[in-house]
CSV table of C-alpha atoms in Angstrom, one decimal:
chain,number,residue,atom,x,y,z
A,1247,UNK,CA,89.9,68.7,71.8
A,1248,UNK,CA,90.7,65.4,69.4
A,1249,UNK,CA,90.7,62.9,72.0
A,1250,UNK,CA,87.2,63.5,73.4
A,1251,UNK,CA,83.6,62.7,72.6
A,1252,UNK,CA,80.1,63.2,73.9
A,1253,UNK,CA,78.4,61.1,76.1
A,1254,UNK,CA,74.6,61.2,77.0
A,1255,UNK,CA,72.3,59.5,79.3
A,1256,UNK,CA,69.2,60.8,78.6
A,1257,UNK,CA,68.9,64.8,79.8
A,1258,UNK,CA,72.9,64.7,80.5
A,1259,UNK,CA,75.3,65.2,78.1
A,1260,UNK,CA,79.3,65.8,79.1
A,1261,UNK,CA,81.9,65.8,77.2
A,1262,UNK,CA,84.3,62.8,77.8
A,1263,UNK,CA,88.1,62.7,77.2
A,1264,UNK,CA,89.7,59.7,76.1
A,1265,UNK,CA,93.0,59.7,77.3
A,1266,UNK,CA,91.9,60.7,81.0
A,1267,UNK,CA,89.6,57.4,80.7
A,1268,UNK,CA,92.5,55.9,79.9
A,1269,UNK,CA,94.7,57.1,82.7
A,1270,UNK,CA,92.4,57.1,85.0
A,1271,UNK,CA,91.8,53.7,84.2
A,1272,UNK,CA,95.6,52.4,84.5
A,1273,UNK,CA,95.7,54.4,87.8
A,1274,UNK,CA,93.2,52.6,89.3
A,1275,UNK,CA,94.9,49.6,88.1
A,1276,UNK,CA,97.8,50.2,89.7
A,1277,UNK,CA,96.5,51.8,92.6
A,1278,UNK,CA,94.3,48.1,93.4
A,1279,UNK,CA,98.2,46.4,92.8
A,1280,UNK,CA,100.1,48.5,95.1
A,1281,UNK,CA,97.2,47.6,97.9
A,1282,UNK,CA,97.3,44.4,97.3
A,1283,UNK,CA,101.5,44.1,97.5
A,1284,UNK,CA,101.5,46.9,100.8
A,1285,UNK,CA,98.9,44.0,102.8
A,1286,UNK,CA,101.0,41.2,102.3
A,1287,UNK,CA,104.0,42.8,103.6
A,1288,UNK,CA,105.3,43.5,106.7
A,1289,UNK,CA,106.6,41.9,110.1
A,1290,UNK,CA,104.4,39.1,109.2
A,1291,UNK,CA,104.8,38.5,105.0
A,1292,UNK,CA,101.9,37.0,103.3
A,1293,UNK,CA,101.3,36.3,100.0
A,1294,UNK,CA,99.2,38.1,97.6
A,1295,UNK,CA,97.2,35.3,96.9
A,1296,UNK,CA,96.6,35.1,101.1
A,1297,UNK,CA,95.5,38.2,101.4
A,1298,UNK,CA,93.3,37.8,98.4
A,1299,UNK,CA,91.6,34.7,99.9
A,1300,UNK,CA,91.7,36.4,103.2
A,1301,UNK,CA,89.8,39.6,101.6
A,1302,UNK,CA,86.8,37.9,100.0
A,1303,UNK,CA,86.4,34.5,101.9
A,1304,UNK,CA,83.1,34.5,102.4
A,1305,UNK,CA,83.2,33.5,106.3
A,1306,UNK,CA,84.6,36.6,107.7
A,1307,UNK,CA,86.7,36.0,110.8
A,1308,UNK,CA,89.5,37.9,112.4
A,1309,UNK,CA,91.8,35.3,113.8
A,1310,UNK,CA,95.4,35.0,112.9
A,1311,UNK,CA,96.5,36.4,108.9
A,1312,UNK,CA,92.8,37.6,109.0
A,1313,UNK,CA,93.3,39.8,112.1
A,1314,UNK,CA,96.3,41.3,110.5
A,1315,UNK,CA,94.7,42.1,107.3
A,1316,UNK,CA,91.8,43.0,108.6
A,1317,UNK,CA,92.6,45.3,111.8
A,1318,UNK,CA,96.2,46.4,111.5
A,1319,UNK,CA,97.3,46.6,107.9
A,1320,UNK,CA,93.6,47.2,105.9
A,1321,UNK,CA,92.6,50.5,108.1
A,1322,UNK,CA,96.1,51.4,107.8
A,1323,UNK,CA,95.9,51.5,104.3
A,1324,UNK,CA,92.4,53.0,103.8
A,1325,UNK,CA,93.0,55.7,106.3
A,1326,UNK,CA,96.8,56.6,103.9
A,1327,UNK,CA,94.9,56.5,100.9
A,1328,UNK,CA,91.9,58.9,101.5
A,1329,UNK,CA,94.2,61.0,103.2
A,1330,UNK,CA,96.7,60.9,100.2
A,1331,UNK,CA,93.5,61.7,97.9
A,1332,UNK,CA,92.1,64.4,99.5
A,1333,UNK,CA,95.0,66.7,100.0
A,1334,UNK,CA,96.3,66.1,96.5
A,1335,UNK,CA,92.6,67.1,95.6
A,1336,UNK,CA,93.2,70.1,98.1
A,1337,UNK,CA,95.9,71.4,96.0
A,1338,UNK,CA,94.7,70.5,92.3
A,1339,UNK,CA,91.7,73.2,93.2
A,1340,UNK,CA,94.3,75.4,94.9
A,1341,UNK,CA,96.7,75.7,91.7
A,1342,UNK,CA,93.3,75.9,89.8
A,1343,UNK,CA,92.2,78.3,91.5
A,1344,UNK,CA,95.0,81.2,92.1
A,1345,UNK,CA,96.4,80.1,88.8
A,1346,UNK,CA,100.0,79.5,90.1
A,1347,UNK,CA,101.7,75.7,89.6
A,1348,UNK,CA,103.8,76.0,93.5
A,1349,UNK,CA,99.7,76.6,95.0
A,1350,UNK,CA,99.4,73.7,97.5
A,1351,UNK,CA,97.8,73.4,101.1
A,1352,UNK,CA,101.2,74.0,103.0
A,1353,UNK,CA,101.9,77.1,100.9
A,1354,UNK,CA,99.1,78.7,101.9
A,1355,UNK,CA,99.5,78.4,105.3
A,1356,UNK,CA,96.3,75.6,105.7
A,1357,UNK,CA,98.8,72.9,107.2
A,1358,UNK,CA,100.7,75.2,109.3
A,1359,UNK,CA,97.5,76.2,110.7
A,1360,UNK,CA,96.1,73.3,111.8
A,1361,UNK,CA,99.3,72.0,113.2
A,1362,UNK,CA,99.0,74.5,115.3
A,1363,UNK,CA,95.4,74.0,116.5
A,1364,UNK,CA,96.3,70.4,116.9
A,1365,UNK,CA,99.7,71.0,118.3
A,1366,UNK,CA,97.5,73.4,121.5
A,1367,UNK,CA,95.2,70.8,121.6
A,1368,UNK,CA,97.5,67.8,122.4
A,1369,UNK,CA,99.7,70.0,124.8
A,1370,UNK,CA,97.0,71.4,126.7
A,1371,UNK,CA,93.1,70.4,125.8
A,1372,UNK,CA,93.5,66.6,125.1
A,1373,UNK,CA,94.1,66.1,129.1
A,1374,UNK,CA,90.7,67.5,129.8
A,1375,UNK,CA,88.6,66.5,126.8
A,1376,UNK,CA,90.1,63.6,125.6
A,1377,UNK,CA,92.1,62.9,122.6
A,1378,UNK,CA,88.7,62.0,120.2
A,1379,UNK,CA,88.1,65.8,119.6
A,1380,UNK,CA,91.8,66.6,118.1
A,1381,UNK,CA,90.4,65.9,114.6
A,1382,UNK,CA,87.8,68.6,115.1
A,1383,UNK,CA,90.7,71.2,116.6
A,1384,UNK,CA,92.9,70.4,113.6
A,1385,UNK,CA,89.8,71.0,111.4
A,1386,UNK,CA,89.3,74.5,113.5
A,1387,UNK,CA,92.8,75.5,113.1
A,1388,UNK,CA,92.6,74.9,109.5
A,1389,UNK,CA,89.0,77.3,108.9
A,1390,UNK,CA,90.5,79.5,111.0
A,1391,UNK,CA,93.9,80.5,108.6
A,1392,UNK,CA,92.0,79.8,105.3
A,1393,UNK,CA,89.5,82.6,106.9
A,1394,UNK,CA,92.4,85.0,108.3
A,1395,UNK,CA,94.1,84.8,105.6
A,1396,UNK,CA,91.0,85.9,103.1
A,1397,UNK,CA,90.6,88.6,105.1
A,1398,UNK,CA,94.1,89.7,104.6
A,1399,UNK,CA,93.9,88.9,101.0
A,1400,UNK,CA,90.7,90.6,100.6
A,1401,UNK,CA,90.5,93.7,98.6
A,1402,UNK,CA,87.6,94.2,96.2
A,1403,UNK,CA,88.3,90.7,95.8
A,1404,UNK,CA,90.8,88.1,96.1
A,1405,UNK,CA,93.6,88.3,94.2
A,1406,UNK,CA,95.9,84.8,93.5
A,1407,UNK,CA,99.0,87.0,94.0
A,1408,UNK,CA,98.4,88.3,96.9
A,1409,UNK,CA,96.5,84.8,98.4
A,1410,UNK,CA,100.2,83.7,98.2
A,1411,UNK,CA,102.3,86.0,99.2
A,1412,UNK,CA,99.8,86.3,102.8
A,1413,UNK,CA,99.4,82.5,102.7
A,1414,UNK,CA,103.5,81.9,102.8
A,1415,UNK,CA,103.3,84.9,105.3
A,1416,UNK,CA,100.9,83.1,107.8
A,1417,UNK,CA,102.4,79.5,107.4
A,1418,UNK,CA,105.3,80.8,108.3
A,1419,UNK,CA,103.7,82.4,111.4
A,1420,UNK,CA,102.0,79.3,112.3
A,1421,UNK,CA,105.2,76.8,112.3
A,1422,UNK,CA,106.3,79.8,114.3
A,1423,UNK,CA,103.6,79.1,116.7
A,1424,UNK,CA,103.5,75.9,116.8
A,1425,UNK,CA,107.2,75.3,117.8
A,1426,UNK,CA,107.1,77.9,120.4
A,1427,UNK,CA,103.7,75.4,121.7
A,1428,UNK,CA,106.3,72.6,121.3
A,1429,UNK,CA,108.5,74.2,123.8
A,1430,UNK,CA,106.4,75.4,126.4
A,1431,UNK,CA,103.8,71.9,126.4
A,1432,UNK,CA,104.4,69.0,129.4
A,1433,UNK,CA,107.6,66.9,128.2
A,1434,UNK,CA,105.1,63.7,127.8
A,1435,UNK,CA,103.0,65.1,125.2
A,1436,UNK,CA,105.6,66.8,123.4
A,1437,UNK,CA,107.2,63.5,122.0
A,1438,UNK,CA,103.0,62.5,120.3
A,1439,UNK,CA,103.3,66.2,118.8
A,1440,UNK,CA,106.3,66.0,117.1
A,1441,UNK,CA,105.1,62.6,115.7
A,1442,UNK,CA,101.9,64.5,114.6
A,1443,UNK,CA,103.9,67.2,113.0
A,1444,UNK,CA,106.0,64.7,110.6
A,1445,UNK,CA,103.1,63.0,109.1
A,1446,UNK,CA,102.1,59.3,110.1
A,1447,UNK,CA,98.8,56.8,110.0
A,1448,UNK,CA,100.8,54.8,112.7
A,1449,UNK,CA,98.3,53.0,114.8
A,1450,UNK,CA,94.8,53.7,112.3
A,1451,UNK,CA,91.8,51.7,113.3
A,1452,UNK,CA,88.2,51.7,111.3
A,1453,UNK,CA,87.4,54.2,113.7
A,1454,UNK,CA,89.7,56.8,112.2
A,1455,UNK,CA,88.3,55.4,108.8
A,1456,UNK,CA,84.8,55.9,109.3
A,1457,UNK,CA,85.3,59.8,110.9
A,1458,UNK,CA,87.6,60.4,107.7
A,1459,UNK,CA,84.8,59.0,105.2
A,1460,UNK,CA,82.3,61.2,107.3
A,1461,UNK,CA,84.0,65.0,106.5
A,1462,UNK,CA,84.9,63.8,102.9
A,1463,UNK,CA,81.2,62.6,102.2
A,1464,UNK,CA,80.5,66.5,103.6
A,1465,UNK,CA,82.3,67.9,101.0
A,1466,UNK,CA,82.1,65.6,97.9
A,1467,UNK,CA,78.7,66.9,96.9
A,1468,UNK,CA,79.1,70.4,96.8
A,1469,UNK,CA,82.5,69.8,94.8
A,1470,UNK,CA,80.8,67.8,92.3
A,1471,UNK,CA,78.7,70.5,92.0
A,1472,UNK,CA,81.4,72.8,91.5
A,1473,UNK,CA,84.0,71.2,89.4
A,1474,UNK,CA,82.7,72.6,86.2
A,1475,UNK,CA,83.5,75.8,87.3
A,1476,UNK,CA,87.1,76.1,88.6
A,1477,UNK,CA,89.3,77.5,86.0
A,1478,UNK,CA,86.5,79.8,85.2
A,1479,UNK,CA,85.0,80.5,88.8
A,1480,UNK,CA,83.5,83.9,89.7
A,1481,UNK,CA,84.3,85.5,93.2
A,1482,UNK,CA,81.2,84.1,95.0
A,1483,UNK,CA,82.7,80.5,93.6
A,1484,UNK,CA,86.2,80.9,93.8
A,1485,UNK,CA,85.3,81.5,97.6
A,1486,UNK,CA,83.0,78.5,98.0
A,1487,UNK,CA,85.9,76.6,96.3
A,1488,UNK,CA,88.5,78.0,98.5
A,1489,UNK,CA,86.5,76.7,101.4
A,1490,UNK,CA,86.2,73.5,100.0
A,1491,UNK,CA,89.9,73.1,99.5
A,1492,UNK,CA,90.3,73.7,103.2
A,1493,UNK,CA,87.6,71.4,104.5
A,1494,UNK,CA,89.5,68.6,102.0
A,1495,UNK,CA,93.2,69.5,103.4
A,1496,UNK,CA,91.9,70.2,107.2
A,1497,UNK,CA,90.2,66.6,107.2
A,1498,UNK,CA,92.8,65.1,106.4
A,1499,UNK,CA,95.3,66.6,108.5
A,1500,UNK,CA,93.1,66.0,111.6
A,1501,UNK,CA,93.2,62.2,110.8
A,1502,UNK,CA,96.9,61.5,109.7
A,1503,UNK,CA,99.1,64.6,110.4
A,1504,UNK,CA,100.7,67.7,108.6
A,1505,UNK,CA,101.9,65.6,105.8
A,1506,UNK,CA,103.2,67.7,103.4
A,1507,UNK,CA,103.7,68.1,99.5
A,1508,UNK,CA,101.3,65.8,98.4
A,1509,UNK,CA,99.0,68.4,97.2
A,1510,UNK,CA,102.1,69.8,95.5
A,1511,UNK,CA,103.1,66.5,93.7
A,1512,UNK,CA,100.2,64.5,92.8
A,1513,UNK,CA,98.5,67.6,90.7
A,1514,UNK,CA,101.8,68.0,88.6
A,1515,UNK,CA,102.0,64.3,88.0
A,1516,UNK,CA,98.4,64.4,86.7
A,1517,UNK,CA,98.7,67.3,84.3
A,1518,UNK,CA,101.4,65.4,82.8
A,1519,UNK,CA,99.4,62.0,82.1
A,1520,UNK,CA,96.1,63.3,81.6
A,1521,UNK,CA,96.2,67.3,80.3
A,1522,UNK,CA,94.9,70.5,82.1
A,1523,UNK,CA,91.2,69.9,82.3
A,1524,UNK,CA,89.8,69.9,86.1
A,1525,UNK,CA,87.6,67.3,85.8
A,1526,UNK,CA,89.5,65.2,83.8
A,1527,UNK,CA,93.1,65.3,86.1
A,1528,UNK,CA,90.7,65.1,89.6
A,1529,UNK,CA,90.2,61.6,89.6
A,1530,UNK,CA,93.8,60.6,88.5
A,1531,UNK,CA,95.2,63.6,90.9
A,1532,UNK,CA,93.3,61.6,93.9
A,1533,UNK,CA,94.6,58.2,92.6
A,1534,UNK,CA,98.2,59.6,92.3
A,1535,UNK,CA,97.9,61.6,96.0
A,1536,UNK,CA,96.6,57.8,97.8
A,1537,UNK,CA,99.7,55.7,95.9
A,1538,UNK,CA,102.0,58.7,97.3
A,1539,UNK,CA,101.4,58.2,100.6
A,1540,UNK,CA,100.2,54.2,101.1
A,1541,UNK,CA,103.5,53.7,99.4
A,1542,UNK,CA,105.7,56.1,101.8
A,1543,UNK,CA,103.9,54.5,104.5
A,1544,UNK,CA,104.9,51.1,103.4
A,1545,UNK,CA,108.2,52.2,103.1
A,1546,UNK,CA,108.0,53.5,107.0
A,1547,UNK,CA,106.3,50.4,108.4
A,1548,UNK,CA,108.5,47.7,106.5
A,1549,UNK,CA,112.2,49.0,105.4
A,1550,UNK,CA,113.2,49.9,109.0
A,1551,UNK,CA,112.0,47.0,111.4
A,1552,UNK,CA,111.5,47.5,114.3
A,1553,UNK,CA,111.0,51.5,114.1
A,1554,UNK,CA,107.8,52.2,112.3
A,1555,UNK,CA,108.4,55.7,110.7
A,1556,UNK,CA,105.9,58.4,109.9
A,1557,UNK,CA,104.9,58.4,106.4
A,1558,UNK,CA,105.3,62.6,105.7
A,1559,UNK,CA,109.3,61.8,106.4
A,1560,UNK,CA,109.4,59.6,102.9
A,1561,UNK,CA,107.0,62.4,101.3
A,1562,UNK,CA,109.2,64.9,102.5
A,1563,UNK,CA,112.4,63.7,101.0
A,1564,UNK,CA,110.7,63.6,97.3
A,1565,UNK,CA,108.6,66.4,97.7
A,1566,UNK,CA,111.8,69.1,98.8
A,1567,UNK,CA,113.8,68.5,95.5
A,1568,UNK,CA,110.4,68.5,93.5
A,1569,UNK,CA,109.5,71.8,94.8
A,1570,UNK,CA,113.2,73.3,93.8
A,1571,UNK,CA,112.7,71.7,90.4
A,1572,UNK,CA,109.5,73.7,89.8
A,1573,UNK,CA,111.0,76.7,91.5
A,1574,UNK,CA,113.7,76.3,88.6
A,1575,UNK,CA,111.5,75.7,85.9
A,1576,UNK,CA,109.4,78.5,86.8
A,1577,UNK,CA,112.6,80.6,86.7
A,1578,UNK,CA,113.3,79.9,83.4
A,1579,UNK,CA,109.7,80.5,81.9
C-alpha cells in the first residue's frame, strides 16, 4: 500500500492510510459547512455568522434566533445526520460482508421489515401504549427479518448469494405486508404511516436525539472491535457482523423512517474517494451517509414553503437512477 504508514502509541501499532486521512479530513470539513449553511436557512434566514454566535455564546438562552437554532433546526439536523451515518454504515458492512456492490439494508429486506413492525404498531398498538415505544417495534421488526431471513439462508453456513436472493424475497413480502396494514388501519393513523414509510426527521426534538445516541453507543463498541475483520470474517463473525448491521439500520429507521438508498450510495461514493479498505472508507462512508440526508432534508424543509417534505422523497429520486447505473455497470463486468 504506497500511501500508508505505521503509527504507534506505545503497545498499538495500525497501519494508517494517507489518502483516507485526507478524505476523511475534507469530509468533515465539509460536513461542519453544510451544518452550518442548513441552520441559517429556513422560514426564518439567519446568517452563518448568527448562528455561529448563537452556537457558542457563552450565556445559553433559548429566546428568539436561539430558540430556533437551538430546538427546531439543531435536533433536526443531529437526528438527519446520525441517521444518515448509521445506515450508510449499515450497508458498507453489508456489501463487505456478502461481497456484492447492490448489498444495502433495503435489499435485504431490513427496511421493509421494520416498516412493517412500525407500520402495526402505529395502526393498532400506539393507541394503547403510546407512541414512545414505536422505535423499539421498528427495532423488533428489523431483528426479526435479519433473523428469518438467516434461517432461510442458512445452510452449513451463510452463503452471500443466497442472503440476497431470500433478502429481496422477504423485502418484497414485507412492503407486501405492510401496505395490506395500510389498508386495513383506522383512516386517522394511516395518513402518520405513510409519512413514516417516505422517510422524514419532520418534527425531531433532543429527545429523539438522545434515544438515537443511546442504541448507536450499544453498538459502536463491539463494531470497533470487529472492523478489522470484515472482508476476512469467519462464520461466527460474519454473523455477529450481520447483527450489527441490523441493530445500525433498525435504530435508525425507528427514529427517522424507512429512508432508503443511503446505505446504497454513501459506501460507493467512499470507495471512490478513499479505496476499498473497511476501516479506512467507514468514517468517510458515515460522513457521506449524514451530508445525504441533512442536505435532502434541507431541501424538504426550505425549497417548498409551506409543505415541509420528508427527506427519503429527495433520497429516493438520486438513489433510483444510481441503483440502475450500478445495475448497468454490473452488467457489463
Amino acid at each position: 500500500m504506497a500511501n500508508a504508514y505505521s503509527l504507534r502509541i506505545g503497545m498499538l501499532s495500525r497501519r494508517v492510510d494517507s489518502r483516507a486521512c485526507l478524505w476523511n479530513l475534507v469530509l468533515l470539513a465539509v460536513t461542519l459547512v453544510t451544518i452550518l449553511l442548513v441552520l441559517s436557512r429556513g422560514a426564518v434566514p439567519l446568517s452563518p455568522w448568527q448562528v455561529m454566535h448563537i452556537l457558542f455564546a457563552l450565556h445559553h438562552t433559548i429566546e428568539g434566533n436561539a430558540f430556533i437554532v437551538w430546538e427546531l433546526r439543531l435536533p433536526r439536523v443531529v437526528l438527519a445526520a446520525m441517521v444518515g451515518g448509521a445506515l450508510a454504515l449499515s450497508g458498507l458492512i453489508l456489501q463487505s460482508l456478502v461481497r456484492n456492490p447492490l448489498a444495502s439494508p433495503d435489499l435485504l429486506g431490513v427496511t421493509s421489515g421494520a416498516s412493517a413492525a412500525a407500520v402495526a404498531f402505529l395502526s393498532f398498538g400506539a393507541g394503547v401504549l403510546g407512541q414512545q415505544w414505536m422505535p423499539l417495534a421498528a427495532i423488533a421488526g428489523a431483528w426479526g427479518t435479519a433473523l428469518l431471513i438467516y434461517l432461510l439462508t442458512w445452510r452449513r453456513g451463510v452463503s452471500p448469494y443466497r442472503l440476497v436472493l431470500v433478502g429481496v424475497g422477504i423485502s418484497a413480502l414485507m412492503g407486501a405486508v405492510a401496505t395490506g396494514l395500510l389498508l386495513l388501519s383506522p383512516f386517522n393513523t394511516t395518513l402518520s404511516s405513510y409519512i413514516w414509510l417516505t422517510g422524514s426527521v419532520y418534527g425531531a426534538n433532543w429527545q429523539d436525539v438522545t434515544s438515537l445516541t443511546g442504541w448507536l453507543a450499544l453498538v459502536a463498541p463491539l463494531l470497533v472491535l470487529l472492523a478489522r475483520h470484515v472482508p476476512i470474517a469467519l462464520e461466527r463473525r460474519r454473523s455477529a457482523l450481520l447483527l450489527l448491521s441490523v441493530a445500525l439500520a433498525g435504530s435508525a429507521i425507528a427514529h427517522a423512517g424507512a429512508i432508503g438508498f443511503v446505505g446504497l450510495i454513501a459506501p460507493h461514493m467512499a470507495k471512490r474517494l478513499v479505496g476499498r479498505t473497511f476501516v479506512g472508507s467507514a468514517l468517510a462512508t458515515v460522513l457521506i451517509g449524514a451530508n445525504l440526508v441533512v442536505v435532502s432534508d434541507w431541501v424538504g424543509r426550505t425549497l417548498f414553503l409551506p409543505l415541509d417534505l420528508p427527506a427519503g422523497i429527495f433520497i429516493s429520486a438520486l438513489g433510483s437512477p444510481f441503483f440502475l447505473y450500478l445495475l448497468i455497470r454490473k452488467r457489463h463486468h
